[in-house]
Amino acid sequence: MTSLIDTMMMARKVDNTPWFLIDPRHSVAMKVWDIVTCSALLFTAVITPYEVGFLPPPQSSLEVLFIVNRIIDLAFLIDIGVNFVLMFPATDSDQSVVWVQDPKTIMLHYLKSWFLIDTVSSLVSITDIVAVNEMGGANGWCSPSPSPSPMLFPPSPSPSSPPPHTRPPPPLP
């Protein structure tokens, strides 16, 4: 009686597919990975606009949302690596679909298609990491800033203070 792994290894030997390539048609792990990346994309699409619009910047690299964002960034970076070994469908001269099994062709296909977009969008998170580390030093804790940040809309003067264009009263004799 052969195990599932033995059967898979025999199938690989028959079609000469390199052992490290992932065939998305038969890979259970790839289906799970698709759910993970889809969840990360949904989280990013929903939470990031709220975070940017309504929450203060992270003050520490130990904040929960900061850690969750870095885990999602790591998932996207892993996904870049997965795409270098993921077989893809192509059409041959007969217009029938064939799955590309040549590692060099897979790599070049990914480099010419989504690689640049995936890499740039994943590496943007480095700015978050640098900003938090600059604010808090080596341990990620943030010390109070030496000067207040400039305000886009300064507060309006209180009703008890005189308007800025009036002159002070003349001195008493």
XYZ file of C-alpha atoms in Angstrom:
173
model
C 0.000 0.000 0.000
C 1.444 3.373 -1.015
C 1.032 6.573 0.899
C -0.200 9.826 -0.539
C 3.321 11.271 -0.508
C 4.690 8.253 -2.398
C 1.933 8.617 -4.988
C 2.709 12.323 -5.414
C 6.431 11.619 -5.774
C 5.743 8.953 -8.413
C 3.515 11.370 -10.337
C 6.281 13.982 -10.256
C 8.817 11.497 -11.610
C 6.525 10.609 -14.513
C 5.990 14.175 -15.727
C 9.511 15.462 -14.856
C 8.189 18.404 -12.874
C 10.799 19.792 -10.433
C 9.936 18.893 -6.839
C 9.763 22.495 -5.632
C 7.152 23.737 -8.118
C 3.610 24.214 -6.864
C 0.747 23.039 -9.041
C -2.287 25.062 -7.909
C -4.679 22.526 -9.446
C -3.690 19.831 -6.957
C -2.187 21.643 -3.980
C -4.304 21.805 -0.826
C -1.685 24.085 0.738
C -2.135 26.517 -2.148
C -5.878 26.664 -1.507
C -5.196 27.484 2.141
C -2.592 30.057 1.101
C -5.133 31.699 -1.222
C -7.522 32.064 1.730
C -4.722 33.599 3.846
C -3.744 36.143 1.178
C -7.383 36.955 0.407
C -7.999 37.592 4.119
C -4.895 39.800 4.280
C -6.108 41.786 1.268
C -9.562 42.261 2.802
C -8.022 43.357 6.114
C -5.800 45.827 4.284
C -8.682 47.177 2.189
C -10.978 47.692 5.182
C -8.740 48.501 8.151
C -5.960 50.564 6.553
C -8.205 53.451 5.380
C -9.791 53.595 8.855
C -6.356 53.437 10.499
C -4.928 56.211 8.334
C -8.004 58.420 8.585
C -9.012 58.112 12.220
C -6.306 56.557 14.386
C -3.145 58.246 15.652
C 0.165 56.956 14.284
C 1.621 54.039 16.231
C 3.741 55.133 19.150
C 5.425 51.773 19.688
C 6.361 48.703 17.722
C 4.558 46.734 20.440
C 1.076 48.016 19.569
C -1.301 45.273 18.448
C -2.329 46.900 15.163
C 1.305 47.607 14.277
C 2.199 43.938 14.874
C -0.813 42.700 12.869
C 0.178 44.970 9.975
C 3.729 43.590 10.015
C 2.413 40.008 9.994
C 0.302 40.871 6.958
C 3.342 42.471 5.310
C 5.262 39.261 5.961
C 2.462 37.240 4.336
C 2.668 39.425 1.232
C 6.462 39.030 1.100
C 6.097 35.251 1.376
C 3.535 35.411 -1.420
C 6.162 37.025 -3.654
C 8.397 34.012 -3.047
C 5.531 31.586 -3.680
C 4.848 33.181 -7.060
C 8.371 32.300 -8.201
C 7.553 28.581 -7.907
C 3.862 28.606 -8.844
C 2.975 26.922 -12.116
C 0.670 28.925 -14.382
C -1.553 28.113 -17.364
C -0.552 29.134 -20.869
C -1.876 28.350 -24.334
C 0.170 26.411 -26.853
C 0.095 26.598 -30.648
C -3.110 24.507 -30.758
C -4.832 27.013 -28.428
C -5.080 24.362 -25.729
C -4.138 25.099 -22.142
C -0.846 23.738 -20.828
C 0.649 24.283 -17.394
C 4.135 25.779 -17.495
C 6.576 23.596 -15.550
C 9.900 25.202 -16.421
C 11.267 27.111 -13.390
C 13.072 29.709 -15.535
C 9.938 30.414 -17.588
C 7.853 30.721 -14.409
C 10.365 33.117 -12.889
C 10.568 35.301 -16.018
C 6.776 35.336 -16.358
C 6.371 36.595 -12.781
C 9.182 39.137 -13.152
C 7.509 40.539 -16.277
C 4.019 40.637 -14.810
C 3.208 41.284 -11.126
C 6.623 41.239 -9.447
C 7.284 44.995 -9.504
C 3.792 45.890 -8.265
C 3.896 43.233 -5.534
C 7.361 44.271 -4.362
C 6.745 48.017 -4.280
C 3.411 47.628 -2.501
C 4.975 45.294 0.079
C 8.113 47.328 0.738
C 6.186 50.546 1.409
C 5.624 49.215 4.929
C 9.313 49.827 5.635
C 8.403 53.500 6.074
C 6.124 52.534 9.003
C 8.857 50.493 10.630
C 11.459 53.249 10.198
C 9.095 55.933 11.518
C 8.243 54.009 14.680
C 11.881 53.103 15.316
C 13.022 56.712 14.820
C 10.378 57.923 17.248
C 11.180 55.412 19.928
C 14.771 54.433 19.499
C 15.975 50.853 19.637
C 13.251 49.403 21.844
C 10.357 50.860 19.864
C 9.001 52.969 22.715
C 8.231 56.503 21.830
C 9.463 59.408 23.867
C 7.671 62.739 23.724
C 8.680 64.716 20.684
C 10.842 67.776 21.409
C 8.638 70.116 19.384
C 4.986 69.911 18.535
C 4.133 68.950 15.013
C 2.870 71.747 12.778
C -0.896 72.016 12.643
C -2.720 72.133 9.349
C -5.608 74.094 10.872
C -4.571 76.040 13.980
C -7.265 76.466 16.625
C -9.407 79.557 16.326
C -8.881 82.226 18.998
C -11.133 82.057 22.028
C -13.899 84.664 22.255
C -12.288 86.275 25.333
C -9.030 87.105 23.533
C -8.921 90.269 21.443
C -8.723 89.902 17.694
C -5.134 90.026 16.438
C -5.644 93.175 14.325
C -6.580 95.527 17.246
C -4.108 97.788 18.972
C -3.493 97.665 22.693
C -5.005 100.537 24.696
C -2.789 103.585 25.139
C -0.777 103.753 28.389
C -2.234 105.704 31.336
C -0.601 109.084 32.126
